[in-house]
Amino acid sequence: MNALSAIDKKLLRDLWRLRAQVIAIAMVIASGVALLITALTSGEALRETTDAYYERYRFADVFASVKRAPETLVVDIANIPGVKQAESRIVDIATVDIAGFAEPATARIVSLPDDGVPLLNRIALSAGRPPHPGRVDEAVLGERFAAAHGLNLGAKISILLNGRQRKVTVVGHSLAPEFIYVIAPGAIMPDDKRFGVIWMNRDALAGAFDMEGAFNDISLSLNRSVEPDRVVARLDTLLAKYGSAGAFPRDRQLSNRFVQNEIDQADTMAVILPTIFLAIAAFLTNMIMTRLIATEREEIGLFKAFGYSDRAVAWHYIKMVLVIACLGIAIGIVIGSWFGQIMLAMYGENYQFPFLIYRPSPQSYAISFLVSIGTAVVGSLRAVRAAASLPPAEAMRPPAPPIYRKSWLARTRIADALDEPTRMVLRRLGRWPIGAALSMFGIALSLSVLLLALQWDDAINEMIEDYFFRASHQDATISLLEPGPLRVLHDVAALPGVMAVEGQRVVSAKIHAGHISRRHGVIGITEAARLAPIHDVTRGALALPENGVVLSTSMAGVLGVGKGDWIRLELLEGRRPIRELRVAETFEAYIDTPIYMHLDALSRLLLESRQVNWIHVRVDAAERAAFLSALKETPRLSAVSFRESGITIFRDTIEKNIMVFIGFYTLFSCSLAFGVIYNTLRIALAERSRELATLRVLGFNRAEISYILLGETGILTFAALPVGVGCGYLLSEYIAEKFSTELFRVPLVVHDATAGLAAVGVLGTVVICALVIRRRLDKLDMIEVLKTRE
C-alpha cells in the first residue's frame, strides 16, 4: 500500500526540482529567525541573569548618600512604612598607589560589617575571603580591578584614605550586584586599570573618615508591591539635615541603568530587523509560488478534473510553503541559539556577573516559529488563492499571451543605436515593470541592511571625534571629594607640567517640569571656559548665558520643555534651594544629558562664593610622569580621568562589540542578497528558457543569450544601488532613533566609502549568482526546452 497520494508525490518532486530556490528562500527565513532568536534569547538571558544576581545577593531597592548621619537614625529609617530592611555603611573615594602603574588609580571604598556578610548588596567572592573582624589592613578588591593590575591574594597596595596612606593586604576578589557596570565619577566607560571597587572592614573606614557611630550611605529593601517613590520621599525628609544628595530608587542606580538600557536595546532589536528579513522572505515566497503556479496550470487542471477540490489544491501549495518555512526555521533556531550564547558571553565581558544563565524559554522559540510560519503563509496566499480558484477548463489552456505594444523607447533614435540583445533586455523590463520593480526593491533592501550594519562604525567614530576632540580639549580631568575655592586652581596649576587649568562646579540636583522629574548633575562654568565649553554637535562652542539653564536636547525631550520654557531646579547641596529658572538655550550632545549654568548664577543659588570640584587641565607631554607622580600625593581626589585613555577604552570596548554586530549582520544581509538575487535570476531563467533556446537556434551565441538574461538583473542591480543607499539611510535613521537613550544618542553618519563598500558587497553577490546561473545556462538542453509547451 502506497502511503503517499499522487499530489503528495508531486509535492516531493517539486521540492527536489526547486531545491536550490527552496534553500535560498529557507536561508532568508533562517536569517530572520536567527536574528529573532538571537535578540529574544540573549535579552531574556541577560534579564534572567540580572534578576537572579539581584535576588541572590540582595540588591537594594532604594539608595541614599549623606555627609554624615548618626547611626541611631537607621532605626527611624527602618520604620518607614514599606521598608523591609535598612543597612548603613561608609562609602568614599580614595586614591590607590599600585606598584608598576604610573597613573594614580582611584577606587570606591565600601565598608563591610564585621562578619563580612552585609544584609543588602552582598559581595560575590570569586577568590579568597572577607577581611577578618577587627583587621584594618585587609581588603577585598573588585575582580577586574585586581586582574587589570595582577593583584593576586596576598598582594600589597597603598590606599590614600582621607589624606593618610595605609598599606593593606589583598585577601579576596569579588563582584557585587551594585557594581555590574563600574565607572568612575564623570566617566562614560569602565576603566579597570584606573577605577575599581575595594571593600574593607567598617572599623577601618570609620577610623579613617571620622565616622565612628555614624554613616554616609544607606540602602533599603522594600516589601513587595511597595511604591519606591513614597519611601524615597520619606527618606529624603529624614536625611535632609544630614547633607543628603537625594535618595533614589533602583531604576535610577547607575549600574542598573546601563544594564536595563542593554536589555531594552535587545528588545528593540527583536522587533525591527527580523521584521525586514521575514517581510522579504514573504516577498520571495510569493514570487516563487506565483511562478510555480503559472507553470503548473495544466497539472492543476488535471488534479481538479480527477476530483481534487479547490481546498486540496490550495493545501498542496500551502504544504510546500510550510516545508520551506520549517526548513528555514530549523536552520534559524540552530544559528540563533548559537549567536544568542555568543551575545550573552559578550554581555559577560562588558558587565560584571558572577554567573551567566542561558536558559531560553519555549516562548522565544514559539514566537519565532509562529511569526515565521505566518509570514511565509501570508506571503504565498495570493498565489495559492489563484491556483485554488482556477477553473479546470481554463487551467488546461495556456495563459493568454500578453498584449505587446511598441514602447516609447522603441520609437526613439536611442533604440536604433542599441544592439539587438540590449533592446531585448530593455523591452522586457518595459513590459514587466511591476516584476522588475519588485526584484529591484528586494536587491535594494539587501543593500540597505548591509549598509545599516556597516554604518555603525561611522557612527561610533563620529561620537569619538565629537566627544573627545571637538567638545573636549583637556588632557585630564580631576574630580575633588569636596568643592574648594578658586585658589585650588592655582594649586593645580602649580603641579609639574600643567599648562592650562579650568574649573567647574558640579552639583547634584532634581529638575522638575510639570509631573516629570529627573535627578542629574548641574555643571557651573564661566564664559571663559575653553577646555570644556558648552558644545553643540553642529554649532560647536556656544555662548554661556548669564542666567537660566542650558539643557541638552535629550534632557529637554525627557522633561518635555524647550527654549524659553521654565523648569523648577532643586539643588541637593547646602540649603537645598529651589528656584524656577528659564531654559535659556538647548544643544545637541551624543553622550549623557548635560545641564549647564553660569558659575556665578549657581553660586548665588547656593549662597556661596565661587567654588569648583571638577578641574580640567592641559599637561605638557614631556612632564607627564612628574604630573602623575604629584597627583598620587594629592589628597582628597575623587577621581582622575585622562582623555587619551578614555579614547582607547571607548574605542576598544565599542569596536569589539560593534565588530561582532557588524559580522552578524553582514552574514545575514549577504544571505538576504543571495536569496533575492539568486531567485530573481533562477526564475528569469525558468521563464525564458524557451526564448533563449530559440535565440540560440536562430544564431545567437552563448555570450549574447547570457547577456540578454543577466543584463536585465545587471540593470536592476545598478538601479537598486541608489534606492538601497536611500533605504539604508532611512533604516539607519530609524534604528539610531530607537537605540537612543538618555545615556547615548547614536548619530546618523554614513560616509561615502561605507555606502560604496555596501554596494560592492551586493555587486559581489550578484556576480557570484550570475556565475552560477551562467553555468546552468551553458548546460541548457535546447532540444528538451523547445519540446516543452510554453
GROMACS .gro file of N, CA and C in nm, residues 507-615:
model
  327
  507VAL      N    1   2.697   7.011   4.077
  507VAL     CA    2   2.606   6.998   4.191
  507VAL      C    3   2.494   6.901   4.156
  508SER      N    4   2.466   6.808   4.247
  508SER     CA    5   2.353   6.719   4.225
  508SER      C    6   2.223   6.798   4.239
  509ALA      N    7   2.126   6.763   4.155
  509ALA     CA    8   2.002   6.841   4.157
  509ALA      C    9   1.887   6.754   4.110
  510LYS      N   10   1.768   6.798   4.143
  510LYS     CA   11   1.647   6.742   4.085
  510LYS      C   12   1.586   6.848   3.996
  511ILE      N   13   1.553   6.807   3.875
  511ILE     CA   14   1.493   6.901   3.779
  511ILE      C   15   1.349   6.858   3.758
  512HIS      N   16   1.259   6.952   3.777
  512HIS     CA   17   1.116   6.922   3.766
  512HIS      C   18   1.055   7.005   3.652
  513ALA      N   19   0.972   6.939   3.574
  513ALA     CA   20   0.894   7.009   3.471
  513ALA      C   21   0.756   6.944   3.469
  514GLY      N   22   0.658   7.013   3.525
  514GLY     CA   23   0.526   6.952   3.538
  514GLY      C   24   0.534   6.831   3.631
  515HIS      N   25   0.485   6.717   3.584
  515HIS     CA   26   0.488   6.596   3.668
  515HIS      C   27   0.615   6.514   3.646
  516ILE      N   28   0.706   6.561   3.560
  516ILE     CA   29   0.827   6.484   3.528
  516ILE      C   30   0.943   6.537   3.611
  517SER      N   31   1.020   6.445   3.669
  517SER     CA   32   1.137   6.484   3.749
  517SER      C   33   1.255   6.397   3.708
  518ARG      N   34   1.372   6.454   3.713
  518ARG     CA   35   1.494   6.379   3.689
  518ARG      C   36   1.601   6.426   3.787
  519ARG      N   37   1.682   6.329   3.834
  519ARG     CA   38   1.794   6.360   3.922
  519ARG      C   39   1.919   6.365   3.836
  520HIS      N   40   1.988   6.477   3.837
  520HIS     CA   41   2.103   6.493   3.746
  520HIS      C   42   2.196   6.599   3.803
  521GLY      N   43   2.320   6.599   3.755
  521GLY     CA   44   2.416   6.700   3.796
  521GLY      C   45   2.403   6.826   3.712
  522VAL      N   46   2.419   6.942   3.776
  522VAL     CA   47   2.420   7.071   3.706
  522VAL      C   48   2.565   7.120   3.706
  523ILE      N   49   2.615   7.158   3.589
  523ILE     CA   50   2.755   7.199   3.575
  523ILE      C   51   2.762   7.350   3.568
  524GLY      N   52   2.833   7.410   3.662
  524GLY     CA   53   2.854   7.554   3.661
  524GLY      C   54   2.987   7.587   3.596
  525ILE      N   55   2.984   7.670   3.490
  525ILE     CA   56   3.107   7.709   3.421
  525ILE      C   57   3.107   7.861   3.403
  526THR      N   58   3.218   7.914   3.358
  526THR     CA   59   3.227   8.057   3.330
  526THR      C   60   3.231   8.079   3.180
  527GLU      N   61   3.212   8.207   3.142
  527GLU     CA   62   3.214   8.238   2.999
  527GLU      C   63   3.353   8.223   2.939
  528ALA      N   64   3.455   8.210   3.028
  528ALA     CA   65   3.592   8.195   2.978
  528ALA      C   66   3.628   8.049   2.954
  529ALA      N   67   3.532   7.957   2.969
  529ALA     CA   68   3.562   7.814   2.952
  529ALA      C   69   3.610   7.785   2.811
  530ARG      N   70   3.725   7.725   2.800
  530ARG     CA   71   3.780   7.690   2.669
  530ARG      C   72   3.813   7.541   2.660
  531LEU      N   73   3.853   7.481   2.772
  531LEU     CA   74   3.889   7.339   2.768
  531LEU      C   75   3.766   7.250   2.757
  532ALA      N   76   3.658   7.288   2.824
  532ALA     CA   77   3.535   7.209   2.819
  532ALA      C   78   3.415   7.303   2.815
  533PRO      N   79   3.394   7.370   2.702
  533PRO     CA   80   3.282   7.463   2.692
  533PRO      C   81   3.151   7.390   2.664
  534ILE      N   82   3.041   7.464   2.657
  534ILE     CA   83   2.915   7.405   2.611
  534ILE      C   84   2.932   7.379   2.462
  535HIS      N   85   2.912   7.254   2.423
  535HIS     CA   86   2.941   7.218   2.284
  535HIS      C   87   2.817   7.155   2.220
  536ASP      N   88   2.780   7.211   2.107
  536ASP     CA   89   2.670   7.153   2.028
  536ASP      C   90   2.733   7.078   1.910
  537VAL      N   91   2.677   6.961   1.877
  537VAL     CA   92   2.741   6.876   1.775
  537VAL      C   93   2.746   6.942   1.637
  538THR      N   94   2.658   7.035   1.612
  538THR     CA   95   2.661   7.103   1.481
  538THR      C   96   2.708   7.248   1.490
  539ARG      N   97   2.676   7.316   1.602
  539ARG     CA   98   2.711   7.459   1.612
  539ARG      C   99   2.843   7.483   1.681
  540GLY      N  100   2.902   7.380   1.741
  540GLY     CA  101   3.027   7.398   1.812
  540GLY      C  102   3.008   7.463   1.948
  541ALA      N  103   3.110   7.539   1.992
  541ALA     CA  104   3.104   7.602   2.124
  541ALA      C  105   2.996   7.710   2.126
  542LEU      N  106   2.914   7.710   2.234
  542LEU     CA  107   2.805   7.806   2.247
  542LEU      C  108   2.838   7.910   2.353
  543ALA      N  109   2.780   8.030   2.336
  543ALA     CA  110   2.797   8.135   2.436
  543ALA      C  111   2.718   8.096   2.561
  544LEU      N  112   2.772   8.131   2.677
  544LEU     CA  113   2.709   8.096   2.804
  544LEU      C  114   2.619   8.211   2.850
  545PRO      N  115   2.489   8.188   2.866
  545PRO     CA  116   2.401   8.295   2.916
  545PRO      C  117   2.428   8.322   3.064
  546GLU      N  118   2.405   8.445   3.106
  546GLU     CA  119   2.432   8.480   3.246
  546GLU      C  120   2.329   8.419   3.340
  547ASN      N  121   2.207   8.402   3.290
  547ASN     CA  122   2.100   8.348   3.375
  547ASN      C  123   2.030   8.232   3.304
  548GLY      N  124   1.957   8.156   3.384
  548GLY     CA  125   1.884   8.043   3.327
  548GLY      C  126   1.973   7.921   3.314
  549VAL      N  127   1.916   7.816   3.257
  549VAL     CA  128   1.990   7.691   3.239
  549VAL      C  129   2.000   7.660   3.090
  550VAL      N  130   2.105   7.584   3.057
  550VAL     CA  131   2.124   7.537   2.920
  550VAL      C  132   2.111   7.385   2.923
  551LEU      N  133   2.010   7.332   2.854
  551LEU     CA  134   1.981   7.188   2.858
  551LEU      C  135   2.023   7.121   2.728
  552SER      N  136   2.071   6.998   2.741
  552SER     CA  137   2.088   6.916   2.621
  552SER      C  138   1.950   6.883   2.567
  553THR      N  139   1.941   6.866   2.437
  553THR     CA  140   1.811   6.840   2.376
  553THR      C  141   1.749   6.710   2.428
  554SER      N  142   1.834   6.614   2.463
  554SER     CA  143   1.779   6.487   2.514
  554SER      C  144   1.716   6.507   2.650
  555MET      N  145   1.779   6.588   2.737
  555MET     CA  146   1.718   6.617   2.867
  555MET      C  147   1.592   6.701   2.848
  556ALA      N  148   1.599   6.798   2.754
  556ALA     CA  149   1.480   6.879   2.727
  556ALA      C  150   1.366   6.791   2.678
  557GLY      N  151   1.401   6.689   2.596
  557GLY     CA  152   1.298   6.597   2.548
  557GLY      C  153   1.238   6.515   2.660
  558VAL      N  154   1.323   6.468   2.752
  558VAL     CA  155   1.273   6.390   2.866
  558VAL      C  156   1.177   6.474   2.949
  559LEU      N  157   1.214   6.602   2.971
  559LEU     CA  158   1.131   6.690   3.054
  559LEU      C  159   1.013   6.749   2.978
  560GLY      N  160   1.019   6.741   2.845
  560GLY     CA  161   0.911   6.797   2.764
  560GLY      C  162   0.913   6.948   2.760
  561VAL      N  163   1.033   7.007   2.761
  561VAL     CA  164   1.044   7.153   2.758
  561VAL      C  165   1.132   7.194   2.640
  562GLY      N  166   1.130   7.322   2.610
  562GLY     CA  167   1.213   7.378   2.504
  562GLY      C  168   1.267   7.513   2.545
  563LYS      N  169   1.340   7.574   2.454
  563LYS     CA  170   1.398   7.705   2.483
  563LYS      C  171   1.287   7.805   2.519
  564GLY      N  172   1.307   7.877   2.629
  564GLY     CA  173   1.209   7.975   2.674
  564GLY      C  174   1.114   7.923   2.779
  565ASP      N  175   1.104   7.790   2.793
  565ASP     CA  176   1.016   7.732   2.897
  565ASP      C  177   1.083   7.744   3.035
  566TRP      N  178   1.004   7.714   3.136
  566TRP     CA  179   1.054   7.724   3.273
  566TRP      C  180   1.059   7.586   3.337
  567ILE      N  181   1.162   7.564   3.417
  567ILE     CA  182   1.173   7.441   3.495
  567ILE      C  183   1.192   7.478   3.642
  568ARG      N  184   1.171   7.381   3.730
  568ARG     CA  185   1.199   7.403   3.872
  568ARG      C  186   1.324   7.324   3.909
  569LEU      N  187   1.425   7.396   3.955
  569LEU     CA  188   1.554   7.335   3.987
  569LEU      C  189   1.568   7.324   4.138
  570GLU      N  190   1.591   7.202   4.187
  570GLU     CA  191   1.609   7.177   4.330
  570GLU      C  192   1.752   7.127   4.351
  571LEU      N  193   1.839   7.213   4.401
  571LEU     CA  194   1.978   7.174   4.425
  571LEU      C  195   1.985   7.088   4.551
  572LEU      N  196   2.066   6.982   4.548
  572LEU     CA  197   2.071   6.886   4.659
  572LEU      C  198   2.195   6.905   4.746
  573GLU      N  199   2.245   7.027   4.753
  573GLU     CA  200   2.356   7.060   4.841
  573GLU      C  201   2.322   7.186   4.918
  574GLY      N  202   2.402   7.211   5.023
  574GLY     CA  203   2.383   7.332   5.103
  574GLY      C  204   2.243   7.339   5.161
  575ARG      N  205   2.179   7.449   5.140
  575ARG     CA  206   2.044   7.467   5.193
  575ARG      C  207   1.936   7.413   5.098
  576ARG      N  208   1.978   7.339   5.001
  576ARG     CA  209   1.888   7.275   4.904
  576ARG      C  210   1.788   7.376   4.848
  577PRO      N  211   1.839   7.485   4.786
  577PRO     CA  212   1.748   7.587   4.732
  577PRO      C  213   1.665   7.533   4.616
  578ILE      N  214   1.547   7.587   4.600
  578ILE     CA  215   1.458   7.552   4.489
  578ILE      C  216   1.423   7.681   4.415
  579ARG      N  217   1.446   7.682   4.283
  579ARG     CA  218   1.419   7.803   4.205
  579ARG      C  219   1.354   7.767   4.072
  580GLU      N  220   1.269   7.859   4.027
  580GLU     CA  221   1.214   7.847   3.892
  580GLU      C  222   1.312   7.916   3.797
  581LEU      N  223   1.359   7.845   3.695
  581LEU     CA  224   1.457   7.900   3.602
  581LEU      C  225   1.410   7.881   3.458
  582ARG      N  226   1.448   7.975   3.374
  582ARG     CA  227   1.410   7.966   3.232
  582ARG      C  228   1.514   7.885   3.155
  583VAL      N  229   1.469   7.808   3.059
  583VAL     CA  230   1.561   7.736   2.970
  583VAL      C  231   1.614   7.838   2.870
  584ALA      N  232   1.740   7.880   2.889
  584ALA     CA  233   1.796   7.987   2.806
  584ALA      C  234   1.841   7.933   2.670
  585GLU      N  235   1.879   7.807   2.664
  585GLU     CA  236   1.930   7.752   2.538
  585GLU      C  237   1.924   7.601   2.545
  586THR      N  238   1.916   7.535   2.430
  586THR     CA  239   1.929   7.389   2.423
  586THR      C  240   2.039   7.356   2.324
  587PHE      N  241   2.100   7.240   2.340
  587PHE     CA  242   2.208   7.199   2.250
  587PHE      C  243   2.207   7.048   2.236
  588GLU      N  244   2.263   7.001   2.126
  588GLU     CA  245   2.265   6.858   2.096
  588GLU      C  246   2.397   6.798   2.145
  589ALA      N  247   2.390   6.684   2.215
  589ALA     CA  248   2.509   6.612   2.261
  589ALA      C  249   2.487   6.464   2.238
  590TYR      N  250   2.593   6.392   2.202
  590TYR     CA  251   2.579   6.248   2.175
  590TYR      C  252   2.582   6.164   2.302
  591ILE      N  253   2.656   6.210   2.402
  591ILE     CA  254   2.678   6.130   2.522
  591ILE      C  255   2.627   6.205   2.645
  592ASP      N  256   2.549   6.134   2.729
  592ASP     CA  257   2.495   6.189   2.852
  592ASP      C  258   2.394   6.301   2.820
  593THR      N  259   2.341   6.360   2.928
  593THR     CA  260   2.240   6.466   2.913
  593THR      C  261   2.283   6.585   2.999
  594PRO      N  262   2.392   6.653   2.961
  594PRO     CA  263   2.445   6.759   3.049
  594PRO      C  264   2.351   6.879   3.063
  595ILE      N  265   2.363   6.945   3.180
  595ILE     CA  266   2.288   7.067   3.211
  595ILE      C  267   2.389   7.170   3.261
  596TYR      N  268   2.386   7.289   3.202
  596TYR     CA  269   2.485   7.392   3.237
  596TYR      C  270   2.416   7.515   3.296
  597MET      N  271   2.491   7.584   3.382
  597MET     CA  272   2.453   7.716   3.431
  597MET      C  273   2.580   7.800   3.440
  598HIS      N  274   2.562   7.930   3.445
  598HIS     CA  275   2.676   8.018   3.471
  598HIS      C  276   2.722   7.993   3.615
  599LEU      N  277   2.852   7.987   3.637
  599LEU     CA  278   2.904   7.958   3.770
  599LEU      C  279   2.856   8.062   3.872
  600ASP      N  280   2.849   8.188   3.829
  600ASP     CA  281   2.805   8.292   3.923
  600ASP      C  282   2.659   8.272   3.964
  601ALA      N  283   2.575   8.237   3.868
  601ALA     CA  284   2.434   8.214   3.898
  601ALA      C  285   2.418   8.093   3.990
  602LEU      N  286   2.497   7.989   3.965
  602LEU     CA  287   2.490   7.870   4.050
  602LEU      C  288   2.539   7.901   4.191
  603SER      N  289   2.644   7.979   4.200
  603SER     CA  290   2.699   8.016   4.331
  603SER      C  291   2.597   8.099   4.410
  604ARG      N  292   2.526   8.189   4.340
  604ARG     CA  293   2.424   8.270   4.409
  604ARG      C  294   2.313   8.182   4.465
  605LEU      N  295   2.273   8.081   4.388
  605LEU     CA  296   2.169   7.990   4.437
  605LEU      C  297   2.215   7.915   4.562
  606LEU      N  298   2.343   7.877   4.563
  606LEU     CA  299   2.396   7.800   4.676
  606LEU      C  300   2.439   7.889   4.793
  607LEU      N  301   2.431   8.019   4.772
  607LEU     CA  302   2.475   8.116   4.874
  607LEU      C  303   2.619   8.090   4.914
  608GLU      N  304   2.704   8.075   4.816
  608GLU     CA  305   2.845   8.051   4.842
  608GLU      C  306   2.927   8.132   4.743
  609SER      N  307   3.055   8.150   4.774
  609SER     CA  308   3.146   8.214   4.680
  609SER      C  309   3.178   8.115   4.569
  610ARG      N  310   3.244   8.162   4.464
  610ARG     CA  311   3.280   8.073   4.354
  610ARG      C  312   3.362   7.955   4.405
  611GLN      N  313   3.314   7.836   4.378
  611GLN     CA  314   3.388   7.715   4.417
  611GLN      C  315   3.391   7.620   4.298
  612VAL      N  316   3.486   7.525   4.302
  612VAL     CA  317   3.497   7.425   4.195
  612VAL      C  318   3.519   7.288   4.259
  613ASN      N  319   3.473   7.184   4.189
  613ASN     CA  320   3.504   7.048   4.232
  613ASN      C  321   3.546   6.958   4.114
  614TRP      N  322   3.542   7.012   3.994
  614TRP     CA  323   3.600   6.944   3.878
  614TRP      C  324   3.702   7.038   3.816
  615ILE      N  325   3.819   6.985   3.783
  615ILE     CA  326   3.925   7.068   3.727
  615ILE      C  327   3.980   7.002   3.601
   0.00000   0.00000   0.00000
